Tab-separated table of C-alpha atoms in Angstrom:
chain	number	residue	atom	x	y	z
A	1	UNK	CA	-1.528	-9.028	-16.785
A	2	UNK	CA	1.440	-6.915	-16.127
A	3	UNK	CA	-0.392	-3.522	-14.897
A	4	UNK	CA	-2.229	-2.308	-17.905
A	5	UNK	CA	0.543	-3.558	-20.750
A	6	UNK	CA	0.138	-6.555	-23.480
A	7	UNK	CA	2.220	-9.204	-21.597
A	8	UNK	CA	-0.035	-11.637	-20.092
A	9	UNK	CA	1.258	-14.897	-17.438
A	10	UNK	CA	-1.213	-17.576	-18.698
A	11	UNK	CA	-1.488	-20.790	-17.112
A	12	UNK	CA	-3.922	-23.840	-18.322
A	13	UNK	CA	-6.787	-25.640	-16.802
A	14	UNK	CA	-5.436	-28.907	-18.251
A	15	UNK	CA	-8.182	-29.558	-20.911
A	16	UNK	CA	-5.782	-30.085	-23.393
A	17	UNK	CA	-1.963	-30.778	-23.592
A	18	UNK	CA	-0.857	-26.906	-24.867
A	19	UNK	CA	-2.980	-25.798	-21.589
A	20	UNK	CA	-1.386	-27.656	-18.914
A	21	UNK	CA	-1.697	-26.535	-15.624
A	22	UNK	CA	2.162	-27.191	-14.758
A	23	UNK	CA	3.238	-24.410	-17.512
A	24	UNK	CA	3.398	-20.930	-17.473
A	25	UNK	CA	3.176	-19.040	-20.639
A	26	UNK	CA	4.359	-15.412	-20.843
A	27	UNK	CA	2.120	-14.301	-23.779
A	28	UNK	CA	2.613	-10.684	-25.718
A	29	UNK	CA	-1.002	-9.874	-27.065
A	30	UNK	CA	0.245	-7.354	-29.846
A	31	UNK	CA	1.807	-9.687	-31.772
A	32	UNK	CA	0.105	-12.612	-30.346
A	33	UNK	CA	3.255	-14.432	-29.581
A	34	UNK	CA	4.874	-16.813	-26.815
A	35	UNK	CA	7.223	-14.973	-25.486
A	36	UNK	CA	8.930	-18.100	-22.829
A	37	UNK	CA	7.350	-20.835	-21.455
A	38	UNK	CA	8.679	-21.940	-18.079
A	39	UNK	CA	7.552	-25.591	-16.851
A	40	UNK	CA	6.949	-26.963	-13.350
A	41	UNK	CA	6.499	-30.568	-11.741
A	42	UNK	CA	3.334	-29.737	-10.204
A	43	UNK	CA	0.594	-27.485	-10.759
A	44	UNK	CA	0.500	-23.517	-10.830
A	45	UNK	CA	-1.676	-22.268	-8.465
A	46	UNK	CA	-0.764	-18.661	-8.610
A	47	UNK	CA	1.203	-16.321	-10.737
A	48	UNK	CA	2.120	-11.957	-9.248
A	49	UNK	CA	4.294	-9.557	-11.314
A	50	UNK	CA	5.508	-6.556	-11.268
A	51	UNK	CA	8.021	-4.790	-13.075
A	52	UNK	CA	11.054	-6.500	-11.795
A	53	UNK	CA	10.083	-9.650	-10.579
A	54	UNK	CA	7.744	-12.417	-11.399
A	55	UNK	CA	6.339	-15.033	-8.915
A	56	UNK	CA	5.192	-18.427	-9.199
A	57	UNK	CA	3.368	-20.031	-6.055
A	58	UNK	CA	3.252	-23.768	-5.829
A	59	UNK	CA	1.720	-26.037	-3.407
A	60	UNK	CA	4.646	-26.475	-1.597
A	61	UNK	CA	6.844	-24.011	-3.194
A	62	UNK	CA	7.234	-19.597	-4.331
A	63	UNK	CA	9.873	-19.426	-6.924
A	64	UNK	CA	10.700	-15.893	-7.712
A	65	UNK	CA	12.454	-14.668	-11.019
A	66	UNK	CA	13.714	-11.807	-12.717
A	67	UNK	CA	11.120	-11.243	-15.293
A	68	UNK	CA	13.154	-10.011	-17.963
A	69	UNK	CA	15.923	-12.826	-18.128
A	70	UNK	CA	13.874	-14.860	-16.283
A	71	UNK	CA	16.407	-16.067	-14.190
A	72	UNK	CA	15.571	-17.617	-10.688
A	73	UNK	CA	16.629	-15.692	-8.004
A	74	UNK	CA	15.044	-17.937	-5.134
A	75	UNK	CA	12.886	-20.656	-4.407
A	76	UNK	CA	10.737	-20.522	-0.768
A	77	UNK	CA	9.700	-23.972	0.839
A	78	UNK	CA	6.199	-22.929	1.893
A	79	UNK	CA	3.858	-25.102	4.264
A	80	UNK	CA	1.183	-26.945	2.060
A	81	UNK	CA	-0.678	-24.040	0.050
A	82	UNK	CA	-3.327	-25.871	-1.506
A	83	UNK	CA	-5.272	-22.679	-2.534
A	84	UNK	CA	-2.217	-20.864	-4.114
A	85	UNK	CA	-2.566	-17.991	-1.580
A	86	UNK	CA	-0.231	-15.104	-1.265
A	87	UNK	CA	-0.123	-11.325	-1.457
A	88	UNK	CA	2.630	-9.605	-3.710
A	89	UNK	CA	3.486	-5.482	-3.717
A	90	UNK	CA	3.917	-3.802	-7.147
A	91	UNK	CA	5.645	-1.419	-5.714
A	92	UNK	CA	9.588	-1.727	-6.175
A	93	UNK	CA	11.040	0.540	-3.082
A	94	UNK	CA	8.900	-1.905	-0.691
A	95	UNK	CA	8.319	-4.990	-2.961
A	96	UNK	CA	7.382	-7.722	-0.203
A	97	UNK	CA	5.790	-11.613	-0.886
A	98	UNK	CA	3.298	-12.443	1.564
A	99	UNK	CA	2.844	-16.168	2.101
A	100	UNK	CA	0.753	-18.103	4.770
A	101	UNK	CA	3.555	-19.528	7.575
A	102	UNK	CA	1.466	-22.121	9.403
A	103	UNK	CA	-1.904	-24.600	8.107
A	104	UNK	CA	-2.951	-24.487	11.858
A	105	UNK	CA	-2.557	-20.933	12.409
A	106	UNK	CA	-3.290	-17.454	10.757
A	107	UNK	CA	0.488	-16.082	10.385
A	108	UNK	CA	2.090	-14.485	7.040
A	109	UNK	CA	5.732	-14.747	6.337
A	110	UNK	CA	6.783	-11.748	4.426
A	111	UNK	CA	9.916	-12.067	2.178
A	112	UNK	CA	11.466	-8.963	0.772
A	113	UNK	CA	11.803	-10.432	-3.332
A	114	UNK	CA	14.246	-7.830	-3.955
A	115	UNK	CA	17.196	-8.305	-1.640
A	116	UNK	CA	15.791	-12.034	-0.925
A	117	UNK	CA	15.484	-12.599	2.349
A	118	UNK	CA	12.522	-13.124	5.064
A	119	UNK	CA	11.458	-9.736	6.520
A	120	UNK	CA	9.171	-10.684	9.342
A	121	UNK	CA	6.334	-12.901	10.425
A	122	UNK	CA	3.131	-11.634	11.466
A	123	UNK	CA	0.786	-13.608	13.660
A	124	UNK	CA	-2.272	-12.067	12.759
A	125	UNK	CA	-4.746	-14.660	13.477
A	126	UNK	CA	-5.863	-17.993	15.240
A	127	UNK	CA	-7.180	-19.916	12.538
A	128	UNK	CA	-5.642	-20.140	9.264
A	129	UNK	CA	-5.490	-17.380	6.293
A	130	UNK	CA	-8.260	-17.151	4.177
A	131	UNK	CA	-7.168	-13.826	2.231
A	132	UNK	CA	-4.709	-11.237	2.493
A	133	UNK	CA	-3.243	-8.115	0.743
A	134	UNK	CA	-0.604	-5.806	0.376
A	135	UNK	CA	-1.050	-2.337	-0.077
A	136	UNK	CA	0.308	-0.414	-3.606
A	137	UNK	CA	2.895	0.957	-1.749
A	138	UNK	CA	3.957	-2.212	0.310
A	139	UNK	CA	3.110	-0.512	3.474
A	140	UNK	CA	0.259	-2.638	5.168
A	141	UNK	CA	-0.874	-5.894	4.958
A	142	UNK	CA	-4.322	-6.807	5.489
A	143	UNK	CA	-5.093	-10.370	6.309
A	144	UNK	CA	-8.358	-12.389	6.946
A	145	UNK	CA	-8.539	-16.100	8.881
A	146	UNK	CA	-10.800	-19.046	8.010
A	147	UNK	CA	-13.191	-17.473	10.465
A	148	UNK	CA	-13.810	-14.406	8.662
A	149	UNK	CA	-14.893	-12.617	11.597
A	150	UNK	CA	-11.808	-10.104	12.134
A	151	UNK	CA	-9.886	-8.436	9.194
A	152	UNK	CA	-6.440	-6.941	10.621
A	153	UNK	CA	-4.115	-4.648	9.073
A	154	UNK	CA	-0.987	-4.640	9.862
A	155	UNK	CA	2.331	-1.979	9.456
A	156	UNK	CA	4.763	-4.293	7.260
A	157	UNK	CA	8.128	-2.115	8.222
A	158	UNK	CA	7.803	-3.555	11.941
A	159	UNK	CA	5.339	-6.153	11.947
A	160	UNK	CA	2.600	-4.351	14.559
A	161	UNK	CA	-1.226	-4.546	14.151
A	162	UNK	CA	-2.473	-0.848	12.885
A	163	UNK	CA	-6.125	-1.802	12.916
A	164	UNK	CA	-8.545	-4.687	13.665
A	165	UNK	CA	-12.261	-4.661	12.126
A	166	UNK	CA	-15.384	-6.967	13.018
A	167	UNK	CA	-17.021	-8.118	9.993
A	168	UNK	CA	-19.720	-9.964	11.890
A	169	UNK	CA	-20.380	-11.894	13.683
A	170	UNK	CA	-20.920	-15.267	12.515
A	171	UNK	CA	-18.282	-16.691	10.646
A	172	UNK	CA	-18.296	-16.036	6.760
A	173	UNK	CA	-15.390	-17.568	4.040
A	174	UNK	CA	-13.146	-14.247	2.725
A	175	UNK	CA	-13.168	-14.442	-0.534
A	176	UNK	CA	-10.717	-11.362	-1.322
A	177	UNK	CA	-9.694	-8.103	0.202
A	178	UNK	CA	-8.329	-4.994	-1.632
A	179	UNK	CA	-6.639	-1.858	-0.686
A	180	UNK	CA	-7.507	1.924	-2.116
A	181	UNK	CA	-4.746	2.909	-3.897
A	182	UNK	CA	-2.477	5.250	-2.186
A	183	UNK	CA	1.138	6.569	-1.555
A	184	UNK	CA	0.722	6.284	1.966
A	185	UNK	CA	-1.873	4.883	4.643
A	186	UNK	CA	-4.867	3.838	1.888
A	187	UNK	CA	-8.350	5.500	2.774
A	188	UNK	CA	-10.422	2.179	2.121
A	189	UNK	CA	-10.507	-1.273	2.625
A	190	UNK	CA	-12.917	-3.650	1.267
A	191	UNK	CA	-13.706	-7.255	1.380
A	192	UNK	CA	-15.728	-10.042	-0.297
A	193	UNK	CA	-17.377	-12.517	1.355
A	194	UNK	CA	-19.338	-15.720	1.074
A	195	UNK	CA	-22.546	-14.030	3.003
A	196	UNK	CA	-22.777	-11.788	-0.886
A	197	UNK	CA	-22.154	-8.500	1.133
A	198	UNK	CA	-19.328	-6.888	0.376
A	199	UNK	CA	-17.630	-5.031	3.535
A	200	UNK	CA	-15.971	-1.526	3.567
A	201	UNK	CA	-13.988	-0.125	5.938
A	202	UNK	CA	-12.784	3.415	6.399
A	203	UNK	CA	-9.299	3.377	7.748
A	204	UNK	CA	-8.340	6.849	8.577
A	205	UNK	CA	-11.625	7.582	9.925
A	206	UNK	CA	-10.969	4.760	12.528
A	207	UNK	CA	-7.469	6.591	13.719
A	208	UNK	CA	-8.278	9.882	13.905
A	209	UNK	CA	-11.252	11.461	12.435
A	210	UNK	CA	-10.880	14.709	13.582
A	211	UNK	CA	-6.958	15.273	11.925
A	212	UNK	CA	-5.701	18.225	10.224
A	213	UNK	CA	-1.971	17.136	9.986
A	214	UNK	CA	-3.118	14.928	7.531
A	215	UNK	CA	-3.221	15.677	3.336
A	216	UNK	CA	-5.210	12.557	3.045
A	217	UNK	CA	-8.963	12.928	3.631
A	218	UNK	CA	-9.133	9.684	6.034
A	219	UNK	CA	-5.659	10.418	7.065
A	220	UNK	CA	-2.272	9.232	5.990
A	221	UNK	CA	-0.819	8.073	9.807
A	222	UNK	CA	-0.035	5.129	11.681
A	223	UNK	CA	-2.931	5.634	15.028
A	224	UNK	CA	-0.873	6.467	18.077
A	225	UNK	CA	-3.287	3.963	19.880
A	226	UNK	CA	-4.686	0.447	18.498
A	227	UNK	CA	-7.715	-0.980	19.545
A	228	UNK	CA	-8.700	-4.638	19.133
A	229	UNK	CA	-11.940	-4.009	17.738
A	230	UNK	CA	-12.495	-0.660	16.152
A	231	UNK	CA	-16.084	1.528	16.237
A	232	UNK	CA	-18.316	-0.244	13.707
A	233	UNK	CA	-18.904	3.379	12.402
A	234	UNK	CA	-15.969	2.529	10.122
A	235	UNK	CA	-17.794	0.053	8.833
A	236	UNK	CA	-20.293	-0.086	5.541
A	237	UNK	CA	-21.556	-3.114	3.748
A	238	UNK	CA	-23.172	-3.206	0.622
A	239	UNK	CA	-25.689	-6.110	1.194
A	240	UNK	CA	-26.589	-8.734	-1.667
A	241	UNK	CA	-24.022	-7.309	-3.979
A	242	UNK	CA	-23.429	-11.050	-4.656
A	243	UNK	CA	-25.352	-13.806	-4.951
A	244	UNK	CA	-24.848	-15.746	-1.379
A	245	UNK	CA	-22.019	-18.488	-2.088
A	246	UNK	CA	-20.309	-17.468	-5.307
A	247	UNK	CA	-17.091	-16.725	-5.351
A	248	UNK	CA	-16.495	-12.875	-5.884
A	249	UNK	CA	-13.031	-10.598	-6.503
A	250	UNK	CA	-13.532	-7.004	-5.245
A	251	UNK	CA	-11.196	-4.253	-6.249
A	252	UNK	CA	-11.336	-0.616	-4.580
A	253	UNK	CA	-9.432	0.689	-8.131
A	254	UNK	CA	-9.454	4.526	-8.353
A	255	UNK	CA	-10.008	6.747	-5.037
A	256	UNK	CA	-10.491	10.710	-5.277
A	257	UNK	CA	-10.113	13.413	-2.435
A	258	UNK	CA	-12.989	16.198	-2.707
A	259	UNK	CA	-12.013	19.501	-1.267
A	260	UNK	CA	-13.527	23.146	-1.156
A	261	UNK	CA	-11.769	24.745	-3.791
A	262	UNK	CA	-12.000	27.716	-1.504
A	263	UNK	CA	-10.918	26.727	2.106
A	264	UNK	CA	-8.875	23.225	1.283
A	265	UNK	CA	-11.689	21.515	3.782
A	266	UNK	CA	-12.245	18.000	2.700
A	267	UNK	CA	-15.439	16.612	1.797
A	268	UNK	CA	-15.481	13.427	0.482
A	269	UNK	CA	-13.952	10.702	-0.611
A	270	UNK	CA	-14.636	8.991	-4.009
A	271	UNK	CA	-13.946	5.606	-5.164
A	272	UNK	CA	-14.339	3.535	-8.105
A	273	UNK	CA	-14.825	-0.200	-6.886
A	274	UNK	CA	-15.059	-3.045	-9.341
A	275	UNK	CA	-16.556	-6.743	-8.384
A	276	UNK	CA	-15.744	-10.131	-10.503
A	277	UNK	CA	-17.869	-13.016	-9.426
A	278	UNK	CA	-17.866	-16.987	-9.929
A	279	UNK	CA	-20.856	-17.144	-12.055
A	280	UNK	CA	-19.693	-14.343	-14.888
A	281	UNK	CA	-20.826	-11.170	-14.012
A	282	UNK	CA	-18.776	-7.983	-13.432
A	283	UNK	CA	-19.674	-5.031	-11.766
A	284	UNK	CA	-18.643	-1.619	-11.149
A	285	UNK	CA	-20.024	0.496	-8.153
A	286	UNK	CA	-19.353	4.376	-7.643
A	287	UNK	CA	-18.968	5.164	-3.632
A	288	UNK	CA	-18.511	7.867	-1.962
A	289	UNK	CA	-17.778	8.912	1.751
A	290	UNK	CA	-18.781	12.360	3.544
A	291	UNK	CA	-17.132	13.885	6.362
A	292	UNK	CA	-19.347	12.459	8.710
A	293	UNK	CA	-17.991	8.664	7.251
A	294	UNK	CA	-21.679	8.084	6.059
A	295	UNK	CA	-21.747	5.772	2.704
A	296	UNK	CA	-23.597	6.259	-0.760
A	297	UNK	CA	-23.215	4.420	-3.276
A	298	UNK	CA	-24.378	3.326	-7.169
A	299	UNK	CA	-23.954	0.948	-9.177
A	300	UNK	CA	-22.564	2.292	-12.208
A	301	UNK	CA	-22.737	-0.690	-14.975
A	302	UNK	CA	-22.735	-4.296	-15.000
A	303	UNK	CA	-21.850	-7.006	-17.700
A	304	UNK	CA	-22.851	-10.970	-18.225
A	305	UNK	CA	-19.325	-11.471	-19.450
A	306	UNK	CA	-20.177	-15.114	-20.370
A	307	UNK	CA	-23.013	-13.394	-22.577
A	308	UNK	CA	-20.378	-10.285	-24.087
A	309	UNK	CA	-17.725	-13.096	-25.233
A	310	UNK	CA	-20.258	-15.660	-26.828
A	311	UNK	CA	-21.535	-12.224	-29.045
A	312	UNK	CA	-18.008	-11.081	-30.137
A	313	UNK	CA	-17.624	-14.780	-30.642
A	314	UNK	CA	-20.341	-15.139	-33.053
């Protein structure tokens, strides 16, 4: 879906010869329409838009278009991408393509989609991506290896490591990572895994807790000093969110600064985080952050969306 409107990129599973997985349909759900069909020799295994530009990741290939003509601007030759993955900014002033550069290796080519042309590569890890995202703002990249030990985030403008965190210690498969929303340097990272725990991680906290040059609660800076592993105080995990094994999506989707009305002192952060899994259940959990960086959190609703589907069906 294009943000919240009614044009929708669908691709097929290949059940049926109007589904196939080599075509990509833009689809306009008010007046339940095709809008264009574009068609492809092998199969789609990703699809990113924003308001300019629309992306289409192949196994071997990124084509990127001009979504309202739809006319190809560029097409990357990417190392074999068997799982499609990539990280794409919606925002237009820093509107980067993240792609994985190596198979052996965990480094991220980043192409700038509007002036097309390669920005930088960022060796991030030592095994291959597993995950990555880009920030709202096209800022940071955060990127996770096959090992799933480390998550790094990196500064996209000059390609340096801002932050490392330890998400164990035994390795785990990344299923997703998401950034807060945020104009600047986003308050909260989190991260699904394979283990079913789902891992936050306070960013500004983990630069400089103590900061009053800051609007942001957990700050909005780049950390005058990196470490390689940073304090596991920075760290929460909600355990057994997920069911060990399935594959889950979770999305840090709303975040809210608390201050005294009175003296502007900060004293929480909020967030709205919603969780898609595998098996057909969504989630949404309410979280919130003191001052000290101590973690409480709810979980506000949860759907069977297999089950809400078959009733509307019927």
């Amino acid at each position: 879906m294009l943000f919240s409107s009614n044009l929708l990129a669908i691709v097929g599973a290949g059940h049926q010869p109007s589904l196939s997985p080599r075509r990509l349909c833009l689809f306009n759900t008010t007046t339940g329409a095709a809008l264009r069909e574009l068609n492809f020799l092998t199969s789609i295994l990703a699809v990113r838009m924003n308001r300019q530009r629309l992306i289409v990741i192949l196994q071997d290939k990124a084509y990127i278009y001009e979504i309202n003509s739809l006319t190809i601007l560029d097409t990357i030759d990417t190392v074999p991408n068997i799982k499609g993955l990539c990280a794409f900014s919606p925002s237009l002033d820093a509107c980067y393509l993240a792609l994985p550069a190596s198979t052996t290796k965990g480094s991220a080519l980043l192409y700038n989609v509007m002036e097309c042309h390669l920005h930088c590569e960022i060796e991030a890890h030592r095994s291959p991506l597993a995950a990555m995202v880009l920030s709202s703002n096209g800022m940071y990249i955060a990127t996770a290896s096959e090992q799933g030990t480390i998550i790094r985030v990196h500064l996209v403008s000059d390609a340096t490591k801002s932050y490392s965190f330890r998400r164990g210690t035994y390795p785990s498969t990344i299923f997703s990572v998401s950034f807060g929303p945020s104009k600047r340097l986003p308050d909260i990272l989190a991260a699904s895994s394979s283990s079913g725990s789902i891992h936050l991680f306070t960013l500004g906290f983990a630069s400089r807790p103590s900061s009053k040059r800051s609007s942001g609660f957990l700050g909005s800076i780049i950390p005058d000093a990196v470490h390689d592993v940073l304090d596991p105080a920075h760290h929460h995990v909600l355990h057994n969110a997920v069911p060990a094994g399935v594959k889950s999506y979770a999305v840090i989707r709303k975040v809210e600064n608390v201050t005294n009305s009175s003296s502007s002192e900060l004293l929480a952060c909020r967030a709205i985080m919603s969780v898609i899994t595998y098996n057909g259940y969504f989630q949404e959990y309410n979280l919130s952050i003191d001052a000290h960086n101590e973690l409480s959190w709810s979980l506000g609703r949860q759907f069977n969306l297999l089950t809400v589907t078959m009733d509307k069906a019927s």
